[in-house]
Amino acid sequence: NKIENYVTSQFSLKEKLTPYEYVTGYNNFYEFGTAKSDPALRAHLLKTKPWSLTIEGEVAKPGVYNLEDILKQQQLEERIYRLRCVEAWSMVVPWIGFSLAELIRQMEPTSKAKYVEFTTLYDPKQMPGQKSRILKWPYVEGLRMDEAMNPLSLMATGLYGEEMPNQNGAPLRLIVPWKYGFKSIKSIVKIKFTEQMPKTSWNESAKHEYGFYANVNPDVPHPRWSQRRERVIGASLFTPKRDTELFNGYGEHVAYLYKGMNLRQFF
Amino acid sequence: MLRKKASKQQIRLLKTIVFNTCLIPFLLIIWDGFNDLLGADPIKTLHVRTGDWALRFLLITLLMSPLQRAFNVSLPIRFRRMFGLFAFFYASLHLAVWLVLDQSLRVDHMLEDIPESPYIMLGLLAYLMLIPLAITSTKGMMRRLGKRWVELHRSLYLIAVMGVVHFFWLTKLDDTEPFIYAVLLAVLLLFRYLTNKKINKL
């Protein structure tokens, strides 16, 4: 289904897009299995309409919202972002979505809200990968409030001009392009405003391997592999790897968030 | 006399068949490469497939002497060298993919990456240890080295362990595959340990 009425964005990269077949056929979405091809094969099991989003925690307007009602309030825009996976590959994807900051403002978080916690749907019938206990389900991710309010933070509902394919995290997913891909949680059913730092899935699974911040950083290697360079998905066999940039190249927009922080300690 | 000669020919034929069969994974990789069937991350696909076959041939090689002992036949041992060299062949391809495609032959990049990647270090070390085994795999070398040949080639068990650990370390979350290799290798090691014990007792 095509999406009508979206504007373009000043934040878009002017780079060659990763082919549609790879964006939608090469996915890490363990709710549907651990192989990259599993999500495209099995995500049809997910029912995305109707979809409700629960807002709770330190917020003035908690409740269960219908996603369609939320979308009516938002201006959709296309943003071409680089997605950098912690596995040292990257894609360039034309997402469609709306500003997370806008949604947060509408929900009016209280002064106690220091973090935003996101939760993916938990339903092993629709998400058969959840039958295996490789991660603690449901999948949880989180951002510091100022990170969530950053203009780059996007709630995406589509890509390549159409509604989000299920394997890419339909109907609503987060995109935080300066962080490794696993932070950009998919198929969100709940947003909670908290005082404490959320317990995020990968961090809980392996603390020394995946930090809470997970900012893209070529100088902080993963304990088992280097993060200096990345393979560009869709490039030819003999194309050299690309040099990974600090904050995935989005430093001018986000570096201020981490001023004075030791990025090796808070990786 | 005639019978023995015929059996020699049969073995030669069998060896040709086995040799060509061992080449099939390689030919399939080449085929997929030329037909654009290697997927979104073709370098990773090449890496995984050559690495898988290197490990598989290591295990097959290590299976030959247990087979000989278990069934008291000499045929498997005659194929041990071929399988061992195929393990070396696929491991060499695996390394070549890393050197040429992954690192684009940039020595400076390799020197940066190696210390940051324990699994690459281990894989390289395992490969280096395979080289002397490949060099001394001939009958002539076997004769010349005598007892020391056996000792030297025992290191193949250690190399296989390193290969499996290498696989574990590069795996992100789902350890099923390396676990299967670990179990198979453990069975082979255990069999060797138990039968050696028996022989020592005798």
Coordinates of C-alpha atoms in Angstrom, one line a residue:
Chain A
N1 CA 0.0 0.0 0.0
K2 CA 1.3 3.4 -1.1
I3 CA 1.6 6.2 1.5
E4 CA 0.1 9.5 0.3
N5 CA 1.0 12.9 1.6
Y6 CA 4.4 12.9 2.9
V7 CA 7.0 15.7 2.7
T8 CA 10.8 15.4 2.2
S9 CA 13.2 16.1 5.0
Q10 CA 16.3 18.3 5.4
F11 CA 17.9 15.3 7.3
S12 CA 17.9 13.0 4.3
L13 CA 21.2 11.7 3.0
K14 CA 21.9 12.2 -0.7
E15 CA 23.3 8.7 -1.3
K16 CA 22.5 5.7 -3.3
L17 CA 19.6 3.8 -1.7
T18 CA 20.0 0.1 -0.8
P19 CA 17.9 -1.9 -3.2
Y20 CA 14.3 -2.6 -1.9
E21 CA 14.8 -6.4 -2.1
Y22 CA 17.7 -6.2 0.4
V23 CA 16.0 -3.6 2.7
T24 CA 13.0 -6.0 3.0
G25 CA 14.8 -9.3 2.6
Y26 CA 17.8 -9.0 4.9
N27 CA 16.5 -8.3 8.4
N28 CA 17.4 -8.8 12.0
F29 CA 14.1 -9.3 13.6
Y30 CA 14.5 -12.2 16.0
E31 CA 10.8 -12.4 16.8
F32 CA 10.6 -14.2 13.5
G33 CA 13.8 -16.2 13.7
T34 CA 17.5 -15.6 13.8
A35 CA 18.3 -16.0 10.1
K36 CA 18.3 -12.8 8.0
S37 CA 15.8 -14.4 5.6
D38 CA 13.4 -15.5 8.4
P39 CA 11.5 -12.2 8.9
A40 CA 10.6 -11.9 5.2
L41 CA 9.4 -15.6 5.2
R42 CA 7.3 -15.5 8.4
A43 CA 6.3 -11.9 9.2
H44 CA 3.0 -12.3 7.3
L45 CA 1.8 -14.0 10.5
L46 CA 1.8 -10.6 12.2
K47 CA -1.5 -8.7 12.2
T48 CA -0.9 -5.0 12.2
K49 CA -4.5 -3.6 11.9
P50 CA -5.9 -2.6 14.2
W51 CA -2.9 -1.6 16.3
S52 CA -3.0 0.0 19.7
L53 CA -0.2 1.9 21.4
T54 CA -0.1 2.1 25.2
I55 CA 1.3 5.2 26.7
E56 CA 2.1 5.0 30.4
G57 CA 4.4 6.0 33.2
E58 CA 5.5 9.6 34.0
V59 CA 3.1 11.3 31.6
A60 CA 0.1 13.5 31.7
K61 CA -1.9 11.7 29.0
P62 CA -1.5 8.0 29.6
G63 CA -3.8 5.6 27.9
V64 CA -4.3 3.1 25.1
Y65 CA -4.4 4.9 21.8
N66 CA -5.4 3.6 18.4
L67 CA -2.5 4.0 16.0
E68 CA -4.7 5.5 13.3
D69 CA -5.7 8.3 15.6
I70 CA -2.1 9.0 16.5
L71 CA -1.2 9.1 12.8
K72 CA -3.9 11.6 12.1
Q73 CA -2.1 14.1 14.3
Q74 CA 1.3 13.7 12.6
Q75 CA 2.9 15.1 9.5
L76 CA 4.6 12.2 7.7
E77 CA 7.9 12.9 6.1
E78 CA 10.5 10.8 4.1
R79 CA 13.9 10.6 5.7
I80 CA 16.8 8.8 4.0
Y81 CA 19.0 7.6 6.8
R82 CA 22.0 5.3 7.0
L83 CA 21.3 2.2 9.2
R84 CA 24.4 0.8 10.8
C85 CA 24.1 -2.6 12.3
V86 CA 26.3 -3.7 15.2
E87 CA 27.3 -6.6 12.9
A88 CA 29.4 -4.1 10.9
W89 CA 27.2 -3.6 7.8
S90 CA 25.1 -0.7 6.7
M91 CA 22.2 0.2 4.4
V92 CA 20.7 3.5 3.2
V93 CA 16.9 3.4 3.6
P94 CA 14.2 5.9 2.7
W95 CA 12.0 5.7 5.8
I96 CA 8.7 7.4 6.1
G97 CA 7.6 8.5 9.6
F98 CA 7.1 11.3 12.0
S99 CA 9.1 13.0 14.7
L100 CA 9.2 11.2 18.0
A101 CA 9.6 14.5 19.8
E102 CA 6.3 15.6 18.4
L103 CA 4.5 12.6 19.8
I104 CA 6.2 13.0 23.2
R105 CA 5.2 16.6 23.4
Q106 CA 1.6 15.7 22.7
M107 CA 1.7 13.1 25.5
E108 CA 3.1 15.7 28.0
P109 CA 5.6 13.8 30.1
T110 CA 6.1 15.0 33.7
S111 CA 9.3 16.4 35.0
K112 CA 10.1 13.0 36.5
A113 CA 10.3 11.4 33.0
K114 CA 14.1 10.9 32.4
Y115 CA 13.9 8.0 30.0
V116 CA 11.6 6.6 27.4
E117 CA 11.1 2.9 27.3
F118 CA 9.7 1.1 24.2
T119 CA 8.3 -2.4 24.1
T120 CA 7.7 -4.7 21.1
L121 CA 4.5 -6.8 20.8
Y122 CA 4.7 -10.1 22.6
D123 CA 2.6 -12.8 21.0
P124 CA 4.4 -16.1 20.0
K125 CA 1.5 -17.0 17.8
Q126 CA 2.2 -14.0 15.6
M127 CA 5.9 -13.9 16.3
P128 CA 7.0 -17.6 16.3
G129 CA 10.6 -16.6 17.0
Q130 CA 9.5 -15.7 20.5
K131 CA 9.1 -19.4 21.2
S132 CA 12.8 -19.8 21.5
R133 CA 14.4 -18.2 24.5
I134 CA 17.4 -16.6 22.9
L135 CA 16.4 -13.2 24.3
K136 CA 14.1 -12.3 27.1
W137 CA 10.8 -11.4 25.5
P138 CA 9.2 -9.0 24.9
Y139 CA 12.0 -6.9 23.3
V140 CA 12.6 -3.7 25.2
E141 CA 14.6 -0.7 24.1
G142 CA 15.1 2.8 25.6
L143 CA 16.4 6.3 25.1
R144 CA 17.3 9.1 27.4
M145 CA 14.7 11.8 27.2
D146 CA 17.0 14.2 25.4
E147 CA 17.9 11.6 22.9
A148 CA 14.3 10.8 22.3
M149 CA 13.5 14.5 21.8
N150 CA 16.3 14.9 19.3
P151 CA 14.9 15.9 15.9
L152 CA 16.6 12.9 14.2
S153 CA 14.6 10.4 16.3
L154 CA 11.9 9.1 14.0
M155 CA 8.8 7.0 14.5
A156 CA 8.7 5.2 11.2
T157 CA 5.5 3.8 9.5
G158 CA 6.8 3.1 6.0
L159 CA 9.7 2.8 3.6
Y160 CA 10.2 3.3 -0.1
G161 CA 7.0 5.2 -0.3
E162 CA 4.8 2.4 1.0
E163 CA 3.5 1.2 4.3
M164 CA 6.0 -0.5 6.5
P165 CA 6.5 -4.2 5.4
N166 CA 6.0 -6.4 8.5
Q167 CA 9.5 -7.8 8.4
N168 CA 10.8 -4.2 8.9
G169 CA 8.8 -3.6 12.0
A170 CA 5.3 -2.7 11.0
P171 CA 3.2 -0.9 11.8
L172 CA 5.3 1.4 14.0
R173 CA 9.0 1.4 14.7
L174 CA 11.7 3.6 16.1
I175 CA 14.7 4.9 14.0
V176 CA 17.6 6.4 15.8
P177 CA 20.2 6.6 13.0
W178 CA 23.2 7.5 15.2
K179 CA 22.9 4.3 17.1
Y180 CA 23.4 0.6 16.2
G181 CA 20.4 -0.9 14.5
F182 CA 19.2 -2.9 17.5
K183 CA 18.2 0.3 19.3
S184 CA 15.7 1.0 16.6
I185 CA 13.0 -1.2 18.1
K186 CA 10.3 -2.7 15.9
S187 CA 6.5 -3.3 16.1
I188 CA 6.1 -1.0 19.2
V189 CA 3.0 -1.6 21.4
K190 CA 4.0 0.4 24.4
I191 CA 5.9 3.6 25.2
K192 CA 6.6 4.2 28.9
F193 CA 8.1 7.3 30.5
T194 CA 10.4 6.4 33.4
E195 CA 12.6 7.9 36.0
Q196 CA 15.0 4.9 35.9
M197 CA 17.1 3.7 33.0
P198 CA 15.1 1.0 31.2
K199 CA 16.4 -2.5 31.1
T200 CA 17.0 -3.0 27.4
S201 CA 17.0 -6.4 25.8
W202 CA 20.5 -6.7 24.4
N203 CA 22.1 -5.0 27.3
E204 CA 20.4 -7.5 29.6
S205 CA 21.5 -10.4 27.4
A206 CA 25.2 -9.4 27.3
K207 CA 26.1 -6.3 29.3
H208 CA 29.7 -6.1 28.2
E209 CA 28.8 -6.5 24.5
Y210 CA 25.9 -4.2 24.1
G211 CA 25.7 -0.9 26.1
F212 CA 22.6 1.1 26.8
Y213 CA 23.7 3.9 24.6
A214 CA 25.0 1.8 21.6
N215 CA 26.1 4.9 19.7
V216 CA 27.9 4.0 16.5
N217 CA 31.6 4.5 17.3
P218 CA 34.5 3.2 15.2
D219 CA 36.9 3.6 18.1
V220 CA 35.0 1.4 20.5
P221 CA 35.3 -2.2 19.3
H222 CA 32.8 -4.8 20.1
P223 CA 34.5 -7.3 22.5
R224 CA 34.7 -9.8 19.7
W225 CA 35.0 -7.7 16.6
S226 CA 36.2 -4.4 15.2
Q227 CA 33.7 -1.6 14.5
R228 CA 36.1 0.5 12.4
R229 CA 34.6 -0.3 9.0
E230 CA 31.3 -1.5 7.6
R231 CA 30.2 -3.5 4.6
V232 CA 27.7 -1.7 2.4
I233 CA 24.8 -4.0 1.6
G234 CA 24.1 -4.1 -2.1
A235 CA 27.7 -3.1 -3.1
S236 CA 29.6 -5.3 -5.5
L237 CA 31.9 -8.1 -4.3
F238 CA 35.1 -6.1 -4.8
T239 CA 33.9 -2.8 -3.2
P240 CA 36.1 -2.0 -0.2
K241 CA 34.4 -1.5 3.2
R242 CA 33.3 1.9 4.2
D243 CA 34.9 3.7 7.1
T244 CA 32.5 3.8 10.0
E245 CA 31.9 7.4 11.2
L246 CA 31.4 8.5 14.8
F247 CA 27.6 8.7 15.5
N248 CA 27.2 7.1 12.1
G249 CA 27.9 10.5 10.5
Y250 CA 25.2 12.3 12.5
G251 CA 27.6 14.0 14.9
E252 CA 26.6 17.6 14.1
H253 CA 23.0 16.8 15.2
V254 CA 23.7 14.6 18.2
A255 CA 27.3 15.0 19.6
Y256 CA 26.1 17.6 22.1
L257 CA 24.0 14.9 23.8
Y258 CA 27.2 13.2 25.0
K259 CA 29.4 16.2 25.8
G260 CA 31.7 15.3 28.7
M261 CA 30.7 11.6 28.7
N262 CA 33.4 8.9 28.4
L263 CA 32.1 7.1 25.3
R264 CA 34.3 4.1 26.0
Q265 CA 32.7 3.7 29.4
F266 CA 29.2 4.6 28.3
F267 CA 29.3 2.6 25.0
Chain B
M1 CA 47.6 -61.3 -8.4
L2 CA 44.9 -60.2 -10.8
R3 CA 42.5 -59.6 -8.1
K4 CA 44.8 -57.3 -6.2
K5 CA 45.4 -55.3 -9.3
A6 CA 41.7 -54.9 -9.9
S7 CA 41.2 -53.7 -6.4
K8 CA 43.9 -51.1 -6.8
Q9 CA 42.1 -49.8 -9.9
Q10 CA 38.9 -49.8 -7.9
I11 CA 40.4 -47.7 -5.3
R12 CA 41.8 -45.3 -7.9
L13 CA 38.3 -45.0 -9.3
L14 CA 36.8 -44.5 -5.9
K15 CA 39.3 -41.9 -5.2
T16 CA 38.4 -40.0 -8.4
I17 CA 34.8 -40.1 -7.4
V18 CA 35.4 -38.9 -3.9
F19 CA 37.7 -36.2 -5.1
N20 CA 35.2 -34.8 -7.5
T21 CA 32.4 -35.0 -4.8
C22 CA 34.5 -33.0 -2.5
L23 CA 34.8 -30.3 -5.1
I24 CA 31.0 -29.9 -5.4
P25 CA 30.7 -27.3 -2.6
F26 CA 33.4 -25.3 -4.3
L27 CA 31.7 -25.5 -7.7
L28 CA 28.3 -24.5 -6.2
I29 CA 29.9 -21.5 -4.6
I30 CA 31.4 -20.4 -7.9
W31 CA 28.1 -21.1 -9.7
D32 CA 26.1 -19.0 -7.2
G33 CA 28.7 -16.2 -7.5
F34 CA 28.4 -16.0 -11.2
N35 CA 24.6 -16.1 -11.1
D36 CA 24.3 -13.5 -8.4
L37 CA 22.8 -15.9 -5.9
L38 CA 25.0 -15.0 -2.9
G39 CA 22.4 -12.7 -1.3
A40 CA 22.5 -9.2 0.2
D41 CA 26.0 -9.7 1.8
P42 CA 27.8 -11.9 -0.7
I43 CA 31.2 -11.6 1.1
K44 CA 29.6 -12.9 4.3
T45 CA 28.0 -15.8 2.3
L46 CA 31.3 -16.7 0.8
H47 CA 32.9 -16.5 4.2
V48 CA 30.3 -18.7 5.9
R49 CA 30.2 -21.3 3.2
T50 CA 34.0 -21.8 2.8
G51 CA 34.3 -21.8 6.6
D52 CA 31.6 -24.4 7.1
W53 CA 33.2 -26.7 4.6
A54 CA 36.7 -26.3 6.1
L55 CA 35.2 -27.3 9.5
R56 CA 33.3 -30.2 8.0
F57 CA 36.3 -31.6 6.2
L58 CA 38.4 -31.3 9.4
L59 CA 35.8 -33.4 11.1
I60 CA 35.6 -35.9 8.2
T61 CA 39.4 -36.2 8.3
L62 CA 39.3 -36.9 12.0
L63 CA 36.6 -39.5 11.5
M64 CA 38.8 -41.8 9.3
S65 CA 41.0 -43.4 11.9
P66 CA 38.0 -44.1 14.3
L67 CA 36.2 -45.7 11.4
Q68 CA 39.2 -47.8 10.7
R69 CA 39.4 -48.9 14.3
A70 CA 35.7 -49.4 14.8
F71 CA 35.3 -51.6 11.7
N72 CA 38.8 -53.0 11.4
V73 CA 39.1 -51.9 7.7
S74 CA 41.9 -50.0 6.1
L75 CA 39.9 -48.2 3.4
P76 CA 39.1 -45.0 5.4
I77 CA 42.7 -44.3 6.1
R78 CA 43.5 -44.2 2.4
F79 CA 41.2 -41.2 2.1
R80 CA 42.4 -39.3 5.2
R81 CA 45.0 -37.3 3.3
M82 CA 42.6 -36.3 0.6
F83 CA 40.0 -35.1 3.1
G84 CA 42.7 -33.3 5.1
L85 CA 43.9 -31.5 2.0
F86 CA 40.3 -30.5 1.2
A87 CA 40.0 -29.1 4.7
F88 CA 43.1 -27.1 3.9
F89 CA 41.7 -26.1 0.5
Y90 CA 38.4 -24.7 2.0
A91 CA 40.3 -23.1 4.9
S92 CA 42.6 -21.4 2.3
L93 CA 39.5 -20.1 0.4
H94 CA 38.1 -18.9 3.7
L95 CA 41.2 -17.0 4.4
A96 CA 41.4 -15.7 0.8
V97 CA 37.9 -14.3 1.1
W98 CA 39.0 -12.4 4.2
L99 CA 42.2 -11.1 2.7
V100 CA 41.0 -10.1 -0.8
L101 CA 37.3 -9.4 -0.4
D102 CA 36.8 -8.4 3.3
Q103 CA 40.0 -6.5 3.8
S104 CA 40.7 -5.6 0.2
L105 CA 44.3 -6.6 0.8
R106 CA 44.8 -3.6 3.0
V107 CA 47.6 -4.7 5.4
D108 CA 47.1 -1.5 7.5
H109 CA 43.4 -2.4 8.0
M110 CA 44.3 -6.0 8.9
L111 CA 46.8 -4.8 11.5
E112 CA 44.0 -2.6 13.0
D113 CA 41.3 -5.3 12.9
I114 CA 43.3 -8.3 14.1
P115 CA 44.0 -7.2 17.7
E116 CA 40.4 -6.1 18.1
S117 CA 39.0 -9.4 17.0
P118 CA 39.9 -12.4 19.1
Y119 CA 38.0 -14.7 16.7
I120 CA 40.1 -13.6 13.7
M121 CA 43.3 -14.1 15.7
L122 CA 42.3 -17.6 16.6
G123 CA 41.2 -18.4 13.0
L124 CA 44.6 -17.2 11.6
L125 CA 46.5 -19.2 14.2
A126 CA 44.5 -22.3 13.3
Y127 CA 45.2 -21.8 9.7
L128 CA 49.0 -21.3 10.3
M129 CA 49.0 -24.6 12.2
L130 CA 47.3 -26.3 9.3
I131 CA 50.2 -25.4 6.9
P132 CA 52.8 -27.8 8.3
L133 CA 50.3 -30.6 8.3
A134 CA 49.5 -30.0 4.6
I135 CA 53.2 -29.8 3.7
T136 CA 54.0 -33.1 5.5
S137 CA 50.9 -34.9 4.3
T138 CA 52.8 -36.9 1.6
K139 CA 53.7 -40.6 2.0
G140 CA 57.4 -39.7 1.7
M141 CA 57.1 -37.2 4.6
M142 CA 55.2 -39.7 6.6
R143 CA 58.1 -42.2 6.2
R144 CA 60.8 -39.7 6.8
L145 CA 59.2 -38.3 10.0
G146 CA 58.1 -41.7 11.4
K147 CA 56.9 -41.3 15.0
R148 CA 57.2 -37.6 14.9
W149 CA 54.7 -37.5 12.0
V150 CA 52.0 -39.0 14.2
E151 CA 52.8 -36.5 17.0
L152 CA 52.8 -33.6 14.6
H153 CA 49.5 -34.6 13.0
R154 CA 47.8 -35.1 16.3
S155 CA 47.7 -31.3 16.4
L156 CA 44.8 -31.5 14.0
Y157 CA 42.5 -32.2 17.0
L158 CA 43.7 -28.9 18.6
I159 CA 43.2 -27.1 15.2
A160 CA 39.6 -28.5 15.0
V161 CA 38.9 -27.3 18.6
M162 CA 40.3 -23.8 17.6
G163 CA 38.0 -23.9 14.5
V164 CA 35.0 -24.6 16.6
V165 CA 35.8 -21.9 19.2
H166 CA 36.4 -19.5 16.3
F167 CA 32.9 -20.3 15.2
F168 CA 31.5 -19.8 18.7
W169 CA 33.2 -16.4 19.1
L170 CA 31.9 -15.0 15.8
T171 CA 28.4 -16.1 16.5
K172 CA 26.1 -13.4 17.9
L173 CA 23.4 -15.2 19.7
D174 CA 22.1 -18.4 18.3
D175 CA 24.8 -21.0 19.1
T176 CA 23.1 -24.0 17.6
E177 CA 25.4 -24.5 14.6
P178 CA 28.8 -24.2 16.4
F179 CA 27.3 -26.4 19.2
I180 CA 26.6 -29.1 16.7
Y181 CA 30.2 -29.0 15.5
A182 CA 31.4 -29.0 19.1
V183 CA 29.3 -32.1 19.9
L184 CA 30.6 -34.0 16.8
L185 CA 34.2 -33.1 17.7
A186 CA 33.7 -34.1 21.3
V187 CA 32.5 -37.5 20.2
L188 CA 35.5 -38.0 18.0
L189 CA 37.9 -36.9 20.7
L190 CA 36.2 -39.2 23.2
F191 CA 36.3 -42.2 20.9
R192 CA 40.0 -41.6 20.4
Y193 CA 40.6 -41.2 24.1
L194 CA 38.8 -44.4 25.0
T195 CA 40.3 -46.6 22.3
N196 CA 43.8 -45.3 23.1
K197 CA 43.2 -46.3 26.7
K198 CA 42.4 -49.8 25.6
I199 CA 45.5 -50.1 23.4
N200 CA 47.6 -48.8 26.3
K201 CA 46.2 -51.5 28.6
L202 CA 46.9 -54.2 26.1

